Amino acid sequence: MKSFSFWNHSWALSVSAALLLSLSFPPFNLSVLQVPAFVILFRLAVISNSSRQLIYFAYPSFVLWNLLTTYWLMMATVAGGLAAILANALLMLIPLLLIRKLFLSNMNSFLAAFLAASFWVTYEFLHHNWDLSWPWLTLGNGWANITSAIQFISFTGVWGISFWIMLTASLLFLYIREKKKSLLYGGISVFLAFPLLSVLLLTTQQQETANPVDVTIIQPNSDSYEDFGGLSSADELITKLLTLSAEAYTPETDVLIWPENALDSNLPFDHYHFNRIRDSLDTWNTSLITGTGFVDYYDEDNRPPVFRESVNGTYNVYNSAFHLHPDQPNKVYKKGKLVPIVERLPFVETFQRLDALNWVDWGVSAGYGLGTEATVFDVNGHKTPALICYDSVFPGWVNKFVNRGAGFLTIITNDGWWGKSNGHIQHFAYARLRAIENRKWIARSANNGISGIIGPDGRIHKETEYWTEDAFSHTIYSTDSMTIYSEFGDWLGFLLTISTLAGLTRLRMVGKDKST
């Protein structure tokens, strides 16, 4: 009987990689396991007899990784969550298939390792930037709670973490295969260099003490699956929010922050609910950022390609945030990163153009309207966005607000759809990446939690318990300083995409050389 050999057993490799990757994400925070996980996946790729065989073994691995890490998607909608898991796992096969071809070529090992890292990061980068985006399992996100090791993302963004992990794993895999000590030394050097740089950055990081902003954050713990959060009316819900605010605000409060969909209504710009809230703001001499649905009517000249129609005119419904100030006009931000299918139908503009006979009402089918403007609010002389839920997982989108002058970041979200799962833990952790990338304070209000305060180095200064009613005040600081990432955004993602295109050309040439 043949003895069992893990290194040559495809199913053992497949399952092991999935388990290691699942443990590398919050709440487990065993992020370093990403390195052996990809060494194992690379081994699976090269021992497969064909691309088809690799798909046969790797697809279950990616499905299991997605399922164990983002199972909570199915708590909101079973069919939609399962479809997202299966589709995302399928897309992950693309870079792995390219890496297989790369590692089976006769390309220089160090170049092959660099290109393998480029291929994977390019997949992640492009997956952030199309209508079917699902960036949750970006490798860098798994390191969100290991902040002392990732301070370098103030230069590279989260892509730097993914590149670091993939380059390390590629070099170590090639060393195991080729037994060249230069590859081992290279892998160890890369793995140690980035955390050492982070430690150095931490020692030189100065805490802001100028430009204080006093925020009061409300966590109402409304029931996401009940109208008006489980209360009898929108008026009763607003009473609850105002009561919590009155108990928590201080005379120094610059802004109250309510969570995504706090009002649980779709409101026009001049709705009377806003007047009621503004009366309280006038009494307290402060302003409010709150999430709500927003009904926006269009003139014939300024309507978007996809819109709804009614007897009152053309309009769209947006997931939005309002900034209400007692002495200023209301200002609104329309959410720009919408969850595919759940919030907006992907590629709806294309579908509408193809529907020459107008068989479908695409305005209604589209879901929420898509915001395109990186709107910042003025809070007592300091600018901040109101990033809504999914917005905060997109570093490039957040970067747009920082470039519009945001001195601190506000996140409003409703993570109650997922119940007491890992979803809300991961979402809160990922906000720490945005703080480090831009060296900005973050004030976060979540309907059911976790709400909190995050410093520019990613350190958590305050966090609430999940599924509790809470309200608190805290002082944060606004800063105009810009990091390399703030200034240049996703430069590494673009650079590695160019490297991938060049690498694919080189790989094709190597393939031709081998065949001649």
PDB file of N, CA, C and O in Angstrom, residues 224-279:
ATOM      1  N   SER A 224     -33.063  45.563  12.261  1.00  0.00           N
ATOM      2  CA  SER A 224     -32.937  45.790  10.817  1.00  0.00           C
ATOM      3  C   SER A 224     -34.046  45.112  10.014  1.00  0.00           C
ATOM      4  O   SER A 224     -34.320  45.509   8.879  1.00  0.00           O
ATOM      5  N   TYR A 225     -34.668  44.093  10.575  1.00  0.00           N
ATOM      6  CA  TYR A 225     -35.666  43.326   9.833  1.00  0.00           C
ATOM      7  C   TYR A 225     -37.094  43.773  10.126  1.00  0.00           C
ATOM      8  O   TYR A 225     -38.053  43.168   9.649  1.00  0.00           O
ATOM      9  N   GLU A 226     -37.245  44.846  10.919  1.00  0.00           N
ATOM     10  CA  GLU A 226     -38.564  45.378  11.240  1.00  0.00           C
ATOM     11  C   GLU A 226     -38.671  46.811  10.737  1.00  0.00           C
ATOM     12  O   GLU A 226     -37.689  47.564  10.770  1.00  0.00           O
ATOM     13  N   ASP A 227     -39.860  47.198  10.261  1.00  0.00           N
ATOM     14  CA  ASP A 227     -40.073  48.586   9.859  1.00  0.00           C
ATOM     15  C   ASP A 227     -39.831  49.505  11.044  1.00  0.00           C
ATOM     16  O   ASP A 227     -40.216  49.207  12.182  1.00  0.00           O
ATOM     17  N   PHE A 228     -39.194  50.642  10.773  1.00  0.00           N
ATOM     18  CA  PHE A 228     -38.882  51.654  11.787  1.00  0.00           C
ATOM     19  C   PHE A 228     -38.133  51.052  12.977  1.00  0.00           C
ATOM     20  O   PHE A 228     -38.314  51.451  14.132  1.00  0.00           O
ATOM     21  N   GLY A 229     -37.279  50.084  12.679  1.00  0.00           N
ATOM     22  CA  GLY A 229     -36.445  49.486  13.711  1.00  0.00           C
ATOM     23  C   GLY A 229     -37.209  48.745  14.787  1.00  0.00           C
ATOM     24  O   GLY A 229     -36.705  48.544  15.893  1.00  0.00           O
ATOM     25  N   GLY A 230     -38.434  48.332  14.473  1.00  0.00           N
ATOM     26  CA  GLY A 230     -39.259  47.622  15.452  1.00  0.00           C
ATOM     27  C   GLY A 230     -40.193  48.528  16.228  1.00  0.00           C
ATOM     28  O   GLY A 230     -40.952  48.052  17.086  1.00  0.00           O
ATOM     29  N   LEU A 231     -40.167  49.837  15.925  1.00  0.00           N
ATOM     30  CA  LEU A 231     -41.065  50.780  16.590  1.00  0.00           C
ATOM     31  C   LEU A 231     -42.295  51.021  15.716  1.00  0.00           C
ATOM     32  O   LEU A 231     -42.391  50.522  14.595  1.00  0.00           O
ATOM     33  N   SER A 232     -43.225  51.801  16.221  1.00  0.00           N
ATOM     34  CA  SER A 232     -44.523  51.920  15.543  1.00  0.00           C
ATOM     35  C   SER A 232     -44.519  52.892  14.377  1.00  0.00           C
ATOM     36  O   SER A 232     -45.372  52.808  13.488  1.00  0.00           O
ATOM     37  N   SER A 233     -43.573  53.830  14.341  1.00  0.00           N
ATOM     38  CA  SER A 233     -43.579  54.858  13.300  1.00  0.00           C
ATOM     39  C   SER A 233     -42.219  55.513  13.214  1.00  0.00           C
ATOM     40  O   SER A 233     -41.368  55.374  14.115  1.00  0.00           O
ATOM     41  N   ALA A 234     -42.028  56.274  12.150  1.00  0.00           N
ATOM     42  CA  ALA A 234     -40.792  57.026  11.998  1.00  0.00           C
ATOM     43  C   ALA A 234     -40.666  58.089  13.083  1.00  0.00           C
ATOM     44  O   ALA A 234     -39.567  58.372  13.582  1.00  0.00           O
ATOM     45  N   ASP A 235     -41.785  58.681  13.477  1.00  0.00           N
ATOM     46  CA  ASP A 235     -41.750  59.684  14.545  1.00  0.00           C
ATOM     47  C   ASP A 235     -41.243  59.087  15.851  1.00  0.00           C
ATOM     48  O   ASP A 235     -40.450  59.712  16.570  1.00  0.00           O
ATOM     49  N   GLU A 236     -41.696  57.865  16.174  1.00  0.00           N
ATOM     50  CA  GLU A 236     -41.238  57.224  17.408  1.00  0.00           C
ATOM     51  C   GLU A 236     -39.749  56.881  17.321  1.00  0.00           C
ATOM     52  O   GLU A 236     -39.009  57.010  18.304  1.00  0.00           O
ATOM     53  N   LEU A 237     -39.309  56.467  16.131  1.00  0.00           N
ATOM     54  CA  LEU A 237     -37.893  56.160  15.936  1.00  0.00           C
ATOM     55  C   LEU A 237     -37.039  57.411  16.117  1.00  0.00           C
ATOM     56  O   LEU A 237     -35.991  57.383  16.779  1.00  0.00           O
ATOM     57  N   ILE A 238     -37.478  58.535  15.571  1.00  0.00           N
ATOM     58  CA  ILE A 238     -36.737  59.784  15.716  1.00  0.00           C
ATOM     59  C   ILE A 238     -36.708  60.225  17.176  1.00  0.00           C
ATOM     60  O   ILE A 238     -35.689  60.720  17.674  1.00  0.00           O
ATOM     61  N   THR A 239     -37.822  60.029  17.882  1.00  0.00           N
ATOM     62  CA  THR A 239     -37.845  60.345  19.316  1.00  0.00           C
ATOM     63  C   THR A 239     -36.783  59.554  20.067  1.00  0.00           C
ATOM     64  O   THR A 239     -36.068  60.089  20.925  1.00  0.00           O
ATOM     65  N   LYS A 240     -36.661  58.269  19.751  1.00  0.00           N
ATOM     66  CA  LYS A 240     -35.646  57.432  20.390  1.00  0.00           C
ATOM     67  C   LYS A 240     -34.241  57.959  20.083  1.00  0.00           C
ATOM     68  O   LYS A 240     -33.397  58.078  20.995  1.00  0.00           O
ATOM     69  N   LEU A 241     -33.975  58.295  18.828  1.00  0.00           N
ATOM     70  CA  LEU A 241     -32.653  58.792  18.431  1.00  0.00           C
ATOM     71  C   LEU A 241     -32.333  60.122  19.106  1.00  0.00           C
ATOM     72  O   LEU A 241     -31.210  60.349  19.572  1.00  0.00           O
ATOM     73  N   LEU A 242     -33.321  61.014  19.185  1.00  0.00           N
ATOM     74  CA  LEU A 242     -33.109  62.307  19.822  1.00  0.00           C
ATOM     75  C   LEU A 242     -32.903  62.161  21.328  1.00  0.00           C
ATOM     76  O   LEU A 242     -32.102  62.884  21.936  1.00  0.00           O
ATOM     77  N   THR A 243     -33.609  61.217  21.929  1.00  0.00           N
ATOM     78  CA  THR A 243     -33.456  60.973  23.367  1.00  0.00           C
ATOM     79  C   THR A 243     -32.051  60.470  23.682  1.00  0.00           C
ATOM     80  O   THR A 243     -31.392  60.942  24.619  1.00  0.00           O
ATOM     81  N   LEU A 244     -31.566  59.495  22.901  1.00  0.00           N
ATOM     82  CA  LEU A 244     -30.207  58.993  23.087  1.00  0.00           C
ATOM     83  C   LEU A 244     -29.179  60.107  22.879  1.00  0.00           C
ATOM     84  O   LEU A 244     -28.188  60.202  23.613  1.00  0.00           O
ATOM     85  N   SER A 245     -29.430  60.960  21.896  1.00  0.00           N
ATOM     86  CA  SER A 245     -28.514  62.057  21.606  1.00  0.00           C
ATOM     87  C   SER A 245     -28.482  63.064  22.751  1.00  0.00           C
ATOM     88  O   SER A 245     -27.406  63.544  23.145  1.00  0.00           O
ATOM     89  N   ALA A 246     -29.655  63.380  23.295  1.00  0.00           N
ATOM     90  CA  ALA A 246     -29.734  64.351  24.387  1.00  0.00           C
ATOM     91  C   ALA A 246     -28.987  63.858  25.624  1.00  0.00           C
ATOM     92  O   ALA A 246     -28.393  64.655  26.369  1.00  0.00           O
ATOM     93  N   GLU A 247     -28.979  62.535  25.831  1.00  0.00           N
ATOM     94  CA  GLU A 247     -28.315  61.976  27.008  1.00  0.00           C
ATOM     95  C   GLU A 247     -26.802  61.929  26.851  1.00  0.00           C
ATOM     96  O   GLU A 247     -26.067  61.949  27.855  1.00  0.00           O
ATOM     97  N   ALA A 248     -26.326  61.867  25.597  1.00  0.00           N
ATOM     98  CA  ALA A 248     -24.890  61.643  25.378  1.00  0.00           C
ATOM     99  C   ALA A 248     -24.118  62.882  24.962  1.00  0.00           C
ATOM    100  O   ALA A 248     -22.907  62.962  25.210  1.00  0.00           O
ATOM    101  N   TYR A 249     -24.794  63.861  24.325  1.00  0.00           N
ATOM    102  CA  TYR A 249     -24.038  64.989  23.803  1.00  0.00           C
ATOM    103  C   TYR A 249     -23.542  65.873  24.951  1.00  0.00           C
ATOM    104  O   TYR A 249     -24.051  65.843  26.079  1.00  0.00           O
ATOM    105  N   THR A 250     -22.500  66.636  24.654  1.00  0.00           N
ATOM    106  CA  THR A 250     -21.975  67.597  25.617  1.00  0.00           C
ATOM    107  C   THR A 250     -22.008  68.985  24.982  1.00  0.00           C
ATOM    108  O   THR A 250     -22.169  69.112  23.752  1.00  0.00           O
ATOM    109  N   PRO A 251     -21.856  70.042  25.773  1.00  0.00           N
ATOM    110  CA  PRO A 251     -21.823  71.389  25.181  1.00  0.00           C
ATOM    111  C   PRO A 251     -20.709  71.561  24.152  1.00  0.00           C
ATOM    112  O   PRO A 251     -20.770  72.465  23.306  1.00  0.00           O
ATOM    113  N   GLU A 252     -19.682  70.682  24.214  1.00  0.00           N
ATOM    114  CA  GLU A 252     -18.567  70.772  23.267  1.00  0.00           C
ATOM    115  C   GLU A 252     -18.799  69.968  21.989  1.00  0.00           C
ATOM    116  O   GLU A 252     -17.985  70.025  21.058  1.00  0.00           O
ATOM    117  N   THR A 253     -19.870  69.194  21.908  1.00  0.00           N
ATOM    118  CA  THR A 253     -20.104  68.317  20.761  1.00  0.00           C
ATOM    119  C   THR A 253     -20.181  69.116  19.455  1.00  0.00           C
ATOM    120  O   THR A 253     -21.016  70.010  19.309  1.00  0.00           O
ATOM    121  N   ASP A 254     -19.284  68.780  18.527  1.00  0.00           N
ATOM    122  CA  ASP A 254     -19.300  69.424  17.209  1.00  0.00           C
ATOM    123  C   ASP A 254     -20.274  68.744  16.265  1.00  0.00           C
ATOM    124  O   ASP A 254     -20.829  69.387  15.368  1.00  0.00           O
ATOM    125  N   VAL A 255     -20.433  67.425  16.420  1.00  0.00           N
ATOM    126  CA  VAL A 255     -21.325  66.709  15.506  1.00  0.00           C
ATOM    127  C   VAL A 255     -21.854  65.449  16.188  1.00  0.00           C
ATOM    128  O   VAL A 255     -21.124  64.728  16.873  1.00  0.00           O
ATOM    129  N   LEU A 256     -23.145  65.225  16.031  1.00  0.00           N
ATOM    130  CA  LEU A 256     -23.771  63.957  16.385  1.00  0.00           C
ATOM    131  C   LEU A 256     -23.691  63.031  15.179  1.00  0.00           C
ATOM    132  O   LEU A 256     -23.837  63.482  14.032  1.00  0.00           O
ATOM    133  N   ILE A 257     -23.474  61.748  15.411  1.00  0.00           N
ATOM    134  CA  ILE A 257     -23.384  60.796  14.302  1.00  0.00           C
ATOM    135  C   ILE A 257     -24.359  59.653  14.563  1.00  0.00           C
ATOM    136  O   ILE A 257     -24.222  58.933  15.557  1.00  0.00           O
ATOM    137  N   TRP A 258     -25.354  59.528  13.678  1.00  0.00           N
ATOM    138  CA  TRP A 258     -26.304  58.423  13.714  1.00  0.00           C
ATOM    139  C   TRP A 258     -25.932  57.423  12.617  1.00  0.00           C
ATOM    140  O   TRP A 258     -25.301  57.805  11.618  1.00  0.00           O
ATOM    141  N   PRO A 259     -26.324  56.173  12.720  1.00  0.00           N
ATOM    142  CA  PRO A 259     -25.847  55.154  11.772  1.00  0.00           C
ATOM    143  C   PRO A 259     -26.564  55.174  10.427  1.00  0.00           C
ATOM    144  O   PRO A 259     -27.515  55.941  10.198  1.00  0.00           O
ATOM    145  N   GLU A 260     -26.105  54.306   9.542  1.00  0.00           N
ATOM    146  CA  GLU A 260     -26.749  54.085   8.249  1.00  0.00           C
ATOM    147  C   GLU A 260     -28.222  53.741   8.457  1.00  0.00           C
ATOM    148  O   GLU A 260     -28.577  52.960   9.339  1.00  0.00           O
ATOM    149  N   ASN A 261     -29.066  54.350   7.634  1.00  0.00           N
ATOM    150  CA  ASN A 261     -30.499  54.084   7.662  1.00  0.00           C
ATOM    151  C   ASN A 261     -31.103  54.291   9.052  1.00  0.00           C
ATOM    152  O   ASN A 261     -32.051  53.607   9.449  1.00  0.00           O
ATOM    153  N   ALA A 262     -30.556  55.231   9.792  1.00  0.00           N
ATOM    154  CA  ALA A 262     -31.061  55.497  11.143  1.00  0.00           C
ATOM    155  C   ALA A 262     -32.542  55.865  11.127  1.00  0.00           C
ATOM    156  O   ALA A 262     -33.301  55.467  12.008  1.00  0.00           O
ATOM    157  N   LEU A 263     -32.966  56.608  10.106  1.00  0.00           N
ATOM    158  CA  LEU A 263     -34.356  57.059  10.045  1.00  0.00           C
ATOM    159  C   LEU A 263     -35.282  56.034   9.407  1.00  0.00           C
ATOM    160  O   LEU A 263     -36.503  56.178   9.471  1.00  0.00           O
ATOM    161  N   ASP A 264     -34.712  55.012   8.752  1.00  0.00           N
ATOM    162  CA  ASP A 264     -35.480  53.914   8.170  1.00  0.00           C
ATOM    163  C   ASP A 264     -36.638  54.405   7.302  1.00  0.00           C
ATOM    164  O   ASP A 264     -37.764  53.919   7.394  1.00  0.00           O
ATOM    165  N   SER A 265     -36.357  55.396   6.466  1.00  0.00           N
ATOM    166  CA  SER A 265     -37.366  55.960   5.563  1.00  0.00           C
ATOM    167  C   SER A 265     -36.679  56.470   4.305  1.00  0.00           C
ATOM    168  O   SER A 265     -35.469  56.748   4.319  1.00  0.00           O
ATOM    169  N   ASN A 266     -37.452  56.595   3.236  1.00  0.00           N
ATOM    170  CA  ASN A 266     -36.967  57.235   2.014  1.00  0.00           C
ATOM    171  C   ASN A 266     -37.566  58.629   1.963  1.00  0.00           C
ATOM    172  O   ASN A 266     -38.777  58.786   1.758  1.00  0.00           O
ATOM    173  N   LEU A 267     -36.731  59.649   2.157  1.00  0.00           N
ATOM    174  CA  LEU A 267     -37.221  61.005   2.375  1.00  0.00           C
ATOM    175  C   LEU A 267     -36.768  61.951   1.276  1.00  0.00           C
ATOM    176  O   LEU A 267     -35.639  61.845   0.808  1.00  0.00           O
ATOM    177  N   PRO A 268     -37.625  62.900   0.873  1.00  0.00           N
ATOM    178  CA  PRO A 268     -37.177  63.970  -0.018  1.00  0.00           C
ATOM    179  C   PRO A 268     -36.361  64.988   0.760  1.00  0.00           C
ATOM    180  O   PRO A 268     -36.289  64.958   1.998  1.00  0.00           O
ATOM    181  N   PHE A 269     -35.760  65.898   0.043  1.00  0.00           N
ATOM    182  CA  PHE A 269     -34.794  66.834   0.629  1.00  0.00           C
ATOM    183  C   PHE A 269     -35.415  67.701   1.724  1.00  0.00           C
ATOM    184  O   PHE A 269     -34.750  68.051   2.700  1.00  0.00           O
ATOM    185  N   ASP A 270     -36.682  68.052   1.556  1.00  0.00           N
ATOM    186  CA  ASP A 270     -37.309  69.024   2.465  1.00  0.00           C
ATOM    187  C   ASP A 270     -38.349  68.378   3.381  1.00  0.00           C
ATOM    188  O   ASP A 270     -39.309  69.029   3.793  1.00  0.00           O
ATOM    189  N   HIS A 271     -38.195  67.109   3.725  1.00  0.00           N
ATOM    190  CA  HIS A 271     -39.191  66.413   4.545  1.00  0.00           C
ATOM    191  C   HIS A 271     -39.278  67.027   5.940  1.00  0.00           C
ATOM    192  O   HIS A 271     -38.289  67.505   6.498  1.00  0.00           O
ATOM    193  N   TYR A 272     -40.494  66.982   6.523  1.00  0.00           N
ATOM    194  CA  TYR A 272     -40.703  67.619   7.818  1.00  0.00           C
ATOM    195  C   TYR A 272     -39.914  66.943   8.938  1.00  0.00           C
ATOM    196  O   TYR A 272     -39.635  67.566   9.975  1.00  0.00           O
ATOM    197  N   HIS A 273     -39.528  65.664   8.764  1.00  0.00           N
ATOM    198  CA  HIS A 273     -38.706  65.009   9.784  1.00  0.00           C
ATOM    199  C   HIS A 273     -37.414  65.784  10.020  1.00  0.00           C
ATOM    200  O   HIS A 273     -36.931  65.905  11.150  1.00  0.00           O
ATOM    201  N   PHE A 274     -36.844  66.334   8.931  1.00  0.00           N
ATOM    202  CA  PHE A 274     -35.601  67.081   9.059  1.00  0.00           C
ATOM    203  C   PHE A 274     -35.811  68.358   9.873  1.00  0.00           C
ATOM    204  O   PHE A 274     -34.935  68.774  10.638  1.00  0.00           O
ATOM    205  N   ASN A 275     -36.964  68.989   9.713  1.00  0.00           N
ATOM    206  CA  ASN A 275     -37.253  70.208  10.474  1.00  0.00           C
ATOM    207  C   ASN A 275     -37.323  69.905  11.971  1.00  0.00           C
ATOM    208  O   ASN A 275     -36.837  70.676  12.796  1.00  0.00           O
ATOM    209  N   ARG A 276     -37.924  68.776  12.303  1.00  0.00           N
ATOM    210  CA  ARG A 276     -38.020  68.391  13.714  1.00  0.00           C
ATOM    211  C   ARG A 276     -36.630  68.153  14.302  1.00  0.00           C
ATOM    212  O   ARG A 276     -36.321  68.595  15.418  1.00  0.00           O
ATOM    213  N   ILE A 277     -35.790  67.482  13.555  1.00  0.00           N
ATOM    214  CA  ILE A 277     -34.442  67.203  14.034  1.00  0.00           C
ATOM    215  C   ILE A 277     -33.644  68.496  14.162  1.00  0.00           C
ATOM    216  O   ILE A 277     -32.911  68.701  15.140  1.00  0.00           O
ATOM    217  N   ARG A 278     -33.800  69.391  13.204  1.00  0.00           N
ATOM    218  CA  ARG A 278     -33.054  70.652  13.228  1.00  0.00           C
ATOM    219  C   ARG A 278     -33.437  71.511  14.435  1.00  0.00           C
ATOM    220  O   ARG A 278     -32.605  72.257  14.967  1.00  0.00           O
ATOM    221  N   ASP A 279     -34.680  71.411  14.898  1.00  0.00           N
ATOM    222  CA  ASP A 279     -35.077  72.141  16.109  1.00  0.00           C
ATOM    223  C   ASP A 279     -34.240  71.705  17.312  1.00  0.00           C
ATOM    224  O   ASP A 279     -33.799  72.539  18.112  1.00  0.00           O
TER     225      ASP A 279
END
